[in-house]
mmCIF file of C-alpha atoms in Angstrom:
data_model
loop_
_atom_site.group_PDB
_atom_site.id
_atom_site.type_symbol
_atom_site.label_atom_id
_atom_site.label_comp_id
_atom_site.label_asym_id
_atom_site.label_seq_id
_atom_site.Cartn_x
_atom_site.Cartn_y
_atom_site.Cartn_z
ATOM 1 C CA MET A 1 0.000 0.000 0.000
ATOM 2 C CA ASP A 2 1.185 3.539 -0.667
ATOM 3 C CA ASN A 3 2.733 5.573 2.139
ATOM 4 C CA VAL A 4 0.063 8.291 2.118
ATOM 5 C CA THR A 5 -2.521 5.639 2.978
ATOM 6 C CA HIS A 6 -0.258 4.158 5.672
ATOM 7 C CA SER A 7 0.273 7.614 7.168
ATOM 8 C CA LEU A 8 -3.438 8.432 7.230
ATOM 9 C CA VAL A 9 -4.290 5.085 8.835
ATOM 10 C CA GLY A 10 -1.685 5.844 11.502
ATOM 11 C CA LEU A 11 -3.235 9.277 11.979
ATOM 12 C CA MET A 12 -6.699 7.766 12.447
ATOM 13 C CA LEU A 13 -5.349 5.190 14.905
ATOM 14 C CA GLY A 14 -3.675 7.992 16.849
ATOM 15 C CA ARG A 15 -6.921 9.938 17.096
ATOM 16 C CA VAL A 16 -8.891 6.893 18.201
ATOM 17 C CA SER A 17 -6.321 5.838 20.813
ATOM 18 C CA GLY A 18 -5.596 9.337 22.083
ATOM 19 C CA ARG A 19 -1.887 8.966 21.317
ATOM 20 C CA ASN A 20 0.353 11.430 19.492
ATOM 21 C CA ALA A 21 -0.888 11.399 15.899
ATOM 22 C CA ALA A 22 2.531 12.165 14.423
ATOM 23 C CA MET A 23 4.065 9.314 16.418
ATOM 24 C CA MET A 24 1.413 6.927 15.137
ATOM 25 C CA ALA A 25 1.846 8.071 11.534
ATOM 26 C CA ILE A 26 5.576 7.377 11.769
ATOM 27 C CA ALA A 27 4.931 3.954 13.332
ATOM 28 C CA ALA A 28 2.555 3.100 10.489
ATOM 29 C CA ASN A 29 5.325 3.773 7.955
ATOM 30 C CA LEU A 30 8.342 2.248 9.681
ATOM 31 C CA PRO A 31 8.365 -1.146 7.906
ATOM 32 C CA ASP A 32 9.136 0.768 4.704
ATOM 33 C CA ILE A 33 12.486 1.685 6.186
ATOM 34 C CA ASP A 34 13.793 -0.936 3.778
ATOM 35 C CA ILE A 35 13.402 1.703 1.047
ATOM 36 C CA VAL A 36 17.103 2.355 1.694
ATOM 37 C CA THR A 37 17.839 -0.802 -0.332
ATOM 38 C CA TRP A 38 16.865 1.175 -3.439
ATOM 39 C CA ALA A 39 20.333 2.712 -3.246
ATOM 40 C CA GLY A 40 21.675 -0.671 -4.335
ATOM 41 C CA GLY A 41 19.564 -0.684 -7.504
ATOM 42 C CA THR A 42 16.224 -2.127 -8.540
ATOM 43 C CA LEU A 43 17.329 -5.738 -8.148
ATOM 44 C CA THR A 44 18.579 -5.177 -4.597
ATOM 45 C CA TYR A 45 15.345 -3.388 -3.775
ATOM 46 C CA LEU A 46 13.305 -6.283 -5.161
ATOM 47 C CA GLU A 47 15.317 -8.764 -3.108
ATOM 48 C CA PHE A 48 14.981 -7.007 0.242
ATOM 49 C CA HIS A 49 11.785 -4.918 0.045
ATOM 50 C CA ARG A 50 8.988 -6.279 2.220
ATOM 51 C CA GLY A 51 11.550 -8.553 3.791
ATOM 52 C CA ILE A 52 12.714 -8.675 7.399
ATOM 53 C CA ALA A 53 11.503 -5.129 8.114
ATOM 54 C CA HIS A 54 7.998 -6.331 7.193
ATOM 55 C CA SER A 55 8.138 -9.453 9.365
ATOM 56 C CA LEU A 56 6.273 -10.150 12.575
ATOM 57 C CA ILE A 57 9.526 -10.690 14.445
ATOM 58 C CA ALA A 58 10.724 -7.157 13.598
ATOM 59 C CA ALA A 59 7.462 -5.397 14.497
ATOM 60 C CA PRO A 60 8.089 -5.178 18.283
ATOM 61 C CA LEU A 61 11.522 -3.654 17.647
ATOM 62 C CA LEU A 62 10.264 -1.147 15.082
ATOM 63 C CA ALA A 63 7.576 -0.019 17.530
ATOM 64 C CA LEU A 64 10.307 1.254 19.858
ATOM 65 C CA ILE A 65 11.643 3.782 17.332
ATOM 66 C CA PRO A 66 8.756 6.310 17.363
ATOM 67 C CA MET A 67 8.636 6.079 21.158
ATOM 68 C CA LEU A 68 12.287 7.100 21.342
ATOM 69 C CA LEU A 69 11.782 9.884 18.804
ATOM 70 C CA PHE A 70 8.937 11.384 20.824
ATOM 71 C CA ARG A 71 10.448 10.518 24.235
ATOM 72 C CA SER A 72 7.380 8.571 25.252
ATOM 73 C CA ARG A 73 8.239 5.765 27.654
ATOM 74 C CA ASN A 74 4.960 4.273 28.866
ATOM 75 C CA TRP A 75 3.617 0.894 27.815
ATOM 76 C CA GLN A 76 0.410 2.385 26.408
ATOM 77 C CA SER A 77 2.403 4.343 23.837
ATOM 78 C CA TYR A 78 4.419 1.255 23.001
ATOM 79 C CA LEU A 79 1.254 -0.779 22.355
ATOM 80 C CA ALA A 80 -0.134 2.046 20.230
ATOM 81 C CA CYS A 81 3.060 2.147 18.138
ATOM 82 C CA LEU A 82 2.976 -1.629 17.778
ATOM 83 C CA VAL A 83 -0.583 -1.376 16.456
ATOM 84 C CA GLY A 84 0.634 1.257 13.997
ATOM 85 C CA VAL A 85 3.404 -1.023 12.713
ATOM 86 C CA LEU A 86 0.992 -3.968 12.471
ATOM 87 C CA SER A 87 -1.471 -1.814 10.507
ATOM 88 C CA HIS A 88 1.236 -1.428 7.856
ATOM 89 C CA LEU A 89 1.834 -5.179 7.680
ATOM 90 C CA THR A 90 -1.898 -5.876 7.468
ATOM 91 C CA LEU A 91 -2.505 -3.449 4.616
ATOM 92 C CA ASP A 92 0.491 -4.791 2.673
ATOM 93 C CA TRP A 93 -0.793 -8.341 3.215
ATOM 94 C CA THR A 94 -4.072 -7.484 1.479
ATOM 95 C CA ASN A 95 -2.558 -6.513 -1.875
ATOM 96 C CA VAL A 96 -1.071 -8.397 -4.808
ATOM 97 C CA TYR A 97 2.568 -7.623 -3.990
ATOM 98 C CA GLY A 98 2.433 -9.623 -0.785
ATOM 99 C CA ILE A 99 4.614 -9.684 2.294
ATOM 100 C CA ARG A 100 7.135 -12.035 3.917
ATOM 101 C CA LEU A 101 5.648 -12.013 7.406
ATOM 102 C CA LEU A 102 7.421 -15.148 8.613
ATOM 103 C CA LEU A 103 11.042 -14.179 7.999
ATOM 104 C CA PRO A 104 13.626 -15.295 9.031
ATOM 105 C CA PHE A 105 11.961 -18.671 9.537
ATOM 106 C CA SER A 106 10.254 -18.774 6.144
ATOM 107 C CA GLY A 107 10.692 -16.686 3.014
ATOM 108 C CA ARG A 108 7.188 -17.510 1.798
ATOM 109 C CA TRP A 109 5.257 -14.600 0.296
ATOM 110 C CA LEU A 110 1.809 -14.168 1.837
ATOM 111 C CA ARG A 111 -0.870 -12.155 0.057
ATOM 112 C CA LEU A 112 -4.655 -11.874 -0.101
ATOM 113 C CA ASP A 113 -4.911 -10.327 -3.603
ATOM 114 C CA ILE A 114 -7.924 -8.233 -2.611
ATOM 115 C CA THR A 115 -6.549 -4.727 -3.194
ATOM 116 C CA ASP A 116 -4.220 -2.994 -5.620
ATOM 117 C CA LEU A 117 -0.952 -1.401 -4.513
ATOM 118 C CA LEU A 118 -2.866 1.878 -4.358
ATOM 119 C CA ASP A 119 -6.567 1.787 -3.582
ATOM 120 C CA PRO A 120 -8.313 5.079 -4.429
ATOM 121 C CA TRP A 121 -11.406 4.356 -2.326
ATOM 122 C CA ILE A 122 -9.450 3.708 0.864
ATOM 123 C CA LEU A 123 -7.385 6.821 0.236
ATOM 124 C CA LEU A 124 -10.501 8.896 -0.500
ATOM 125 C CA ALA A 125 -12.248 7.756 2.694
ATOM 126 C CA LEU A 126 -9.228 8.680 4.800
ATOM 127 C CA LEU A 127 -8.852 12.067 3.123
ATOM 128 C CA LEU A 128 -12.551 12.812 3.619
ATOM 129 C CA ALA A 129 -12.195 12.028 7.334
ATOM 130 C CA VAL A 130 -9.306 14.508 7.548
ATOM 131 C CA ALA A 131 -11.227 17.148 5.580
ATOM 132 C CA ALA A 132 -14.407 16.685 7.624
ATOM 133 C CA THR A 133 -12.446 17.079 10.842
ATOM 134 C CA ALA A 134 -10.760 20.233 9.575
ATOM 135 C CA LEU A 135 -14.091 21.710 8.465
ATOM 136 C CA ALA A 136 -15.732 20.880 11.783
ATOM 137 C CA GLY A 137 -12.814 22.498 13.553
ATOM 138 C CA LEU A 138 -13.326 25.743 11.636
ATOM 139 C CA VAL A 139 -17.047 25.778 12.344
ATOM 140 C CA SER A 140 -16.735 25.041 16.060
ATOM 141 C CA SER A 141 -13.402 26.714 16.830
ATOM 142 C CA GLU A 142 -14.942 28.652 19.695
ATOM 143 C CA ILE A 143 -16.536 25.645 21.404
ATOM 144 C CA GLY A 144 -13.296 24.374 22.898
ATOM 145 C CA ALA A 145 -10.568 21.778 22.486
ATOM 146 C CA LYS A 146 -12.542 18.990 24.156
ATOM 147 C CA LYS A 147 -15.350 19.190 21.615
ATOM 148 C CA SER A 148 -12.839 19.421 18.762
ATOM 149 C CA TYR A 149 -11.068 16.238 19.862
ATOM 150 C CA ALA A 150 -14.372 14.357 20.073
ATOM 151 C CA VAL A 151 -15.043 15.294 16.441
ATOM 152 C CA LYS A 152 -11.592 14.068 15.418
ATOM 153 C CA ARG A 153 -12.098 10.762 17.189
ATOM 154 C CA GLY A 154 -15.563 10.334 15.706
ATOM 155 C CA TRP A 155 -14.408 10.818 12.124
ATOM 156 C CA ALA A 156 -11.398 8.587 12.771
ATOM 157 C CA TRP A 157 -13.772 5.810 13.830
ATOM 158 C CA VAL A 158 -15.847 6.363 10.695
ATOM 159 C CA ALA A 159 -12.771 6.029 8.483
ATOM 160 C CA LEU A 160 -11.467 2.908 10.237
ATOM 161 C CA VAL A 161 -14.873 1.188 10.229
ATOM 162 C CA PHE A 162 -15.185 1.952 6.509
ATOM 163 C CA LEU A 163 -11.724 0.491 5.941
ATOM 164 C CA LEU A 164 -12.632 -2.766 7.689
ATOM 165 C CA ALA A 165 -15.996 -3.036 5.899
ATOM 166 C CA TYR A 166 -14.445 -2.253 2.527
ATOM 167 C CA GLU A 167 -11.678 -4.825 2.931
ATOM 168 C CA GLY A 168 -14.264 -7.380 4.026
ATOM 169 C CA GLY A 169 -16.365 -6.661 0.945
ATOM 170 C CA ARG A 170 -13.358 -7.003 -1.331
ATOM 171 C CA PHE A 171 -12.428 -10.299 0.322
ATOM 172 C CA ALA A 172 -15.935 -11.658 -0.312
ATOM 173 C CA ALA A 173 -15.855 -10.436 -3.932
ATOM 174 C CA HIS A 174 -12.439 -12.066 -4.432
ATOM 175 C CA GLN A 175 -13.718 -15.393 -3.140
ATOM 176 C CA ARG A 176 -16.699 -15.117 -5.487
ATOM 177 C CA ALA A 177 -14.418 -14.417 -8.461
ATOM 178 C CA LEU A 178 -12.346 -17.516 -7.686
ATOM 179 C CA ALA A 179 -15.510 -19.596 -7.304
ATOM 180 C CA VAL A 180 -16.960 -18.654 -10.708
ATOM 181 C CA MET A 181 -13.612 -19.302 -12.380
ATOM 182 C CA GLY A 182 -13.238 -22.661 -10.636
ATOM 183 C CA ALA A 183 -16.647 -23.851 -11.843
ATOM 184 C CA ARG A 184 -15.420 -24.097 -15.461
ATOM 185 C CA LEU A 185 -13.037 -26.294 -17.418
ATOM 186 C CA TYR A 186 -10.098 -24.986 -19.436
ATOM 187 C CA ASN A 187 -8.693 -26.994 -22.343
ATOM 188 C CA GLY A 188 -11.108 -29.685 -21.170
ATOM 189 C CA GLN A 189 -9.539 -29.908 -17.705
ATOM 190 C CA PRO A 190 -9.866 -28.213 -14.304
ATOM 191 C CA ALA A 191 -7.318 -25.493 -13.624
ATOM 192 C CA ASN A 192 -4.176 -26.289 -11.677
ATOM 193 C CA ARG A 193 -4.316 -22.911 -9.944
ATOM 194 C CA LEU A 194 -6.600 -19.882 -10.053
ATOM 195 C CA THR A 195 -5.716 -16.285 -9.254
ATOM 196 C CA ALA A 196 -7.958 -13.227 -9.284
ATOM 197 C CA ILE A 197 -6.080 -9.933 -9.646
ATOM 198 C CA PRO A 198 -8.024 -6.922 -8.299
ATOM 199 C CA ASN A 199 -9.213 -4.001 -10.358
ATOM 200 C CA ARG A 200 -8.136 -0.745 -8.728
ATOM 201 C CA TRP A 201 -11.473 0.994 -9.268
ATOM 202 C CA THR A 202 -14.101 -1.640 -8.526
ATOM 203 C CA PRO A 203 -14.430 -4.844 -6.495
ATOM 204 C CA PHE A 204 -16.747 -6.294 -9.134
ATOM 205 C CA GLN A 205 -14.137 -6.702 -11.872
ATOM 206 C CA TRP A 206 -11.056 -8.921 -11.654
ATOM 207 C CA ARG A 207 -8.351 -10.174 -13.975
ATOM 208 C CA GLY A 208 -8.456 -13.937 -13.790
ATOM 209 C CA VAL A 209 -5.292 -15.994 -14.287
ATOM 210 C CA VAL A 210 -5.903 -19.681 -14.923
ATOM 211 C CA GLU A 211 -2.842 -21.934 -14.832
ATOM 212 C CA GLY A 212 -2.864 -25.319 -16.541
ATOM 213 C CA ASP A 213 -0.276 -27.796 -17.811
ATOM 214 C CA GLY A 214 1.978 -25.653 -19.983
ATOM 215 C CA TYR A 215 -0.492 -22.805 -20.506
ATOM 216 C CA VAL A 216 -2.208 -19.867 -18.852
ATOM 217 C CA VAL A 217 -5.551 -18.278 -19.622
ATOM 218 C CA ILE A 218 -6.013 -14.623 -18.743
ATOM 219 C CA VAL A 219 -9.711 -13.901 -18.618
ATOM 220 C CA PRO A 220 -11.822 -10.963 -17.413
ATOM 221 C CA VAL A 221 -14.171 -11.678 -14.513
ATOM 222 C CA ASP A 222 -17.120 -9.330 -14.035
ATOM 223 C CA LEU A 223 -19.285 -10.308 -11.073
ATOM 224 C CA ASN A 224 -22.174 -8.258 -12.483
ATOM 225 C CA THR A 225 -22.450 -10.450 -15.602
ATOM 226 C CA GLU A 226 -22.326 -14.102 -16.583
ATOM 227 C CA PHE A 227 -18.766 -15.417 -16.596
ATOM 228 C CA ASP A 228 -17.515 -16.317 -20.076
ATOM 229 C CA PRO A 229 -14.262 -18.329 -20.052
ATOM 230 C CA SER A 230 -14.058 -18.091 -23.853
ATOM 231 C CA ALA A 231 -13.426 -14.342 -23.481
ATOM 232 C CA GLY A 232 -9.958 -15.149 -22.198
ATOM 233 C CA ARG A 233 -6.690 -15.405 -24.096
ATOM 234 C CA ILE A 234 -4.588 -18.549 -23.875
ATOM 235 C CA ASP A 235 -0.784 -18.362 -23.884
ATOM 236 C CA TYR A 236 1.611 -21.283 -23.757
ATOM 237 C CA THR A 237 4.489 -21.037 -21.335
ATOM 238 C CA GLY A 238 7.920 -22.409 -22.098
ATOM 239 C CA PRO A 239 10.044 -24.552 -19.771
ATOM 240 C CA PRO A 240 12.292 -22.816 -17.222
ATOM 241 C CA ASN A 241 15.654 -21.951 -18.716
ATOM 242 C CA GLU A 242 18.300 -23.362 -16.387
ATOM 243 C CA ALA A 243 21.115 -21.219 -17.811
ATOM 244 C CA ALA A 244 19.139 -18.008 -17.247
ATOM 245 C CA LEU A 245 18.156 -19.090 -13.726
ATOM 246 C CA LYS A 246 21.831 -19.158 -12.741
ATOM 247 C CA THR A 247 22.205 -15.430 -13.409
ATOM 248 C CA GLY A 248 21.685 -12.834 -10.670
ATOM 249 C CA PRO A 249 18.563 -11.147 -12.098
ATOM 250 C CA PHE A 250 16.759 -14.439 -12.670
ATOM 251 C CA GLU A 251 17.834 -15.924 -9.349
ATOM 252 C CA VAL A 252 16.450 -12.959 -7.416
ATOM 253 C CA PHE A 253 13.345 -12.486 -9.548
ATOM 254 C CA SER A 254 12.376 -16.171 -9.508
ATOM 255 C CA LYS A 255 12.129 -16.010 -5.706
ATOM 256 C CA PHE A 256 9.829 -12.999 -5.951
ATOM 257 C CA ASP A 257 7.713 -14.144 -8.915
ATOM 258 C CA GLN A 258 4.450 -15.682 -7.677
ATOM 259 C CA LEU A 259 2.789 -16.161 -11.082
ATOM 260 C CA PRO A 260 5.721 -17.117 -13.340
ATOM 261 C CA PHE A 261 5.377 -17.254 -17.102
ATOM 262 C CA TRP A 262 8.311 -18.215 -19.330
ATOM 263 C CA LYS A 263 8.344 -16.579 -22.742
ATOM 264 C CA ILE A 264 10.989 -17.984 -25.092
ATOM 265 C CA GLU A 265 11.655 -16.730 -28.604
ATOM 266 C CA LYS A 266 14.342 -17.656 -31.129
ATOM 267 C CA LEU A 267 16.424 -14.746 -32.408
ATOM 268 C CA THR A 268 17.908 -14.391 -35.894
ATOM 269 C CA ASP A 269 21.376 -15.508 -34.819
ATOM 270 C CA GLU A 270 19.937 -18.715 -33.320
ATOM 271 C CA SER A 271 20.344 -17.431 -29.817
ATOM 272 C CA THR A 272 17.259 -17.446 -27.605
ATOM 273 C CA ASP A 273 15.492 -14.528 -25.964
ATOM 274 C CA VAL A 274 14.244 -15.683 -22.560
ATOM 275 C CA GLN A 275 11.762 -13.731 -20.447
ATOM 276 C CA LEU A 276 10.485 -14.600 -16.994
ATOM 277 C CA ILE A 277 7.312 -12.601 -16.352
ATOM 278 C CA ASP A 278 5.233 -12.121 -13.201
ATOM 279 C CA LEU A 279 1.600 -12.248 -14.310
ATOM 280 C CA ARG A 280 0.455 -10.369 -11.220
ATOM 281 C CA PHE A 281 1.781 -7.190 -12.814
ATOM 282 C CA GLY A 282 1.154 -7.680 -16.494
ATOM 283 C CA THR A 283 0.516 -10.138 -19.291
ATOM 284 C CA PRO A 284 2.786 -12.101 -21.653
ATOM 285 C CA GLU A 285 2.205 -9.331 -24.234
ATOM 286 C CA GLN A 286 2.660 -6.425 -21.799
ATOM 287 C CA PRO A 287 4.786 -7.519 -18.858
ATOM 288 C CA GLY A 288 5.238 -5.246 -15.871
ATOM 289 C CA PHE A 289 7.928 -7.016 -13.839
ATOM 290 C CA ALA A 290 10.233 -9.162 -15.982
ATOM 291 C CA ALA A 291 13.709 -10.638 -16.112
ATOM 292 C CA THR A 292 15.194 -11.093 -19.572
ATOM 293 C CA ALA A 293 18.239 -12.868 -20.975
ATOM 294 C CA VAL A 294 19.809 -13.739 -24.294
ATOM 295 C CA VAL A 295 21.042 -17.337 -24.245
ATOM 296 C CA GLU A 296 23.331 -18.806 -26.894
ATOM 297 C CA PRO A 297 22.875 -22.380 -28.220
ATOM 298 C CA SER A 298 25.860 -23.448 -26.096
ATOM 299 C CA GLY A 299 24.017 -22.322 -22.949
ATOM 300 C CA VAL A 300 26.119 -19.211 -22.411
ATOM 301 C CA VAL A 301 24.094 -16.208 -21.230
ATOM 302 C CA LYS A 302 25.154 -13.128 -23.172
ATOM 303 C CA ASP A 303 23.012 -10.652 -21.274
ATOM 304 C CA SER A 304 20.536 -10.747 -18.382
ATOM 305 C CA ARG A 305 18.650 -7.981 -16.637
ATOM 306 C CA PHE A 306 15.586 -7.131 -14.601
ATOM 307 C CA GLY A 307 13.176 -4.244 -15.137
ATOM 308 C CA PHE A 308 10.049 -2.624 -13.689
ATOM 309 C CA GLY A 309 7.267 -1.739 -16.088
ATOM 310 C CA LEU A 310 9.306 -2.157 -19.265
ATOM 311 C CA PRO A 311 8.303 -4.480 -22.102
ATOM 312 C CA GLY A 312 10.406 -7.572 -21.685
ATOM 313 C CA GLY A 313 12.271 -5.917 -18.832
ATOM 314 C CA ARG A 314 14.364 -3.872 -21.293
#
């Protein structure tokens, strides 16, 4: 989830709990301290982002930092900061990127796939709560601080209750999308695995990814209409390229990639263009996250790289 959303959730939690709002906003952003890995390049960032700093074992330690910054040393503030840190982990868990909550014991990526990396409706609800509080403060500025704080807390509760209800609705819609996809056959057989990728703007539309033996079907799922599996496009995935997997970009990306698709094309000089695509963030035709390599017939890798949002990773 984006950091504006994390900050506003921390702000709302601070108003509800009666703790320092700035302290809570910082606590709600602290797991993203691993942004410093960007200095090592995109591949280093991919390897370490949402890693140990986003794990459950690190959360109690991270919660100490805002307490020290604001010189607050009581256990109530510590619990509030811990809730702020955990709010970050929870929001990141809901989206398609996922989170490695169980490090260092397990590097497994956990994700719910119910929200996009940026959800406009969550952000809008939080901003409206801030705006409503500010407007109420202008109108009742002469009533007193006690009344003003009650208004802040009230709107904070409204925003947080909306957030919980909205996430619950998206979870139910996601389960429904998987159910309608799972009720059909693909290439005459049941799917090996089904994934529903959320639409940023509506919980009623999803991008379905159906994985079978050597193929994937990417099909739109609209919960307001009858599901039509024939509306999807089928693409055939190649076998993993062992030579490419031994290179740094592929080694790192293969650990991150949760919906791998291998795209292999012969080049004019008989070398092979190899692409490893993550279907969570694109399609075989328009990949978002991809590692690419040029492999010679002898198995020598001439070039390998990783890229964000570039066709073929180039």
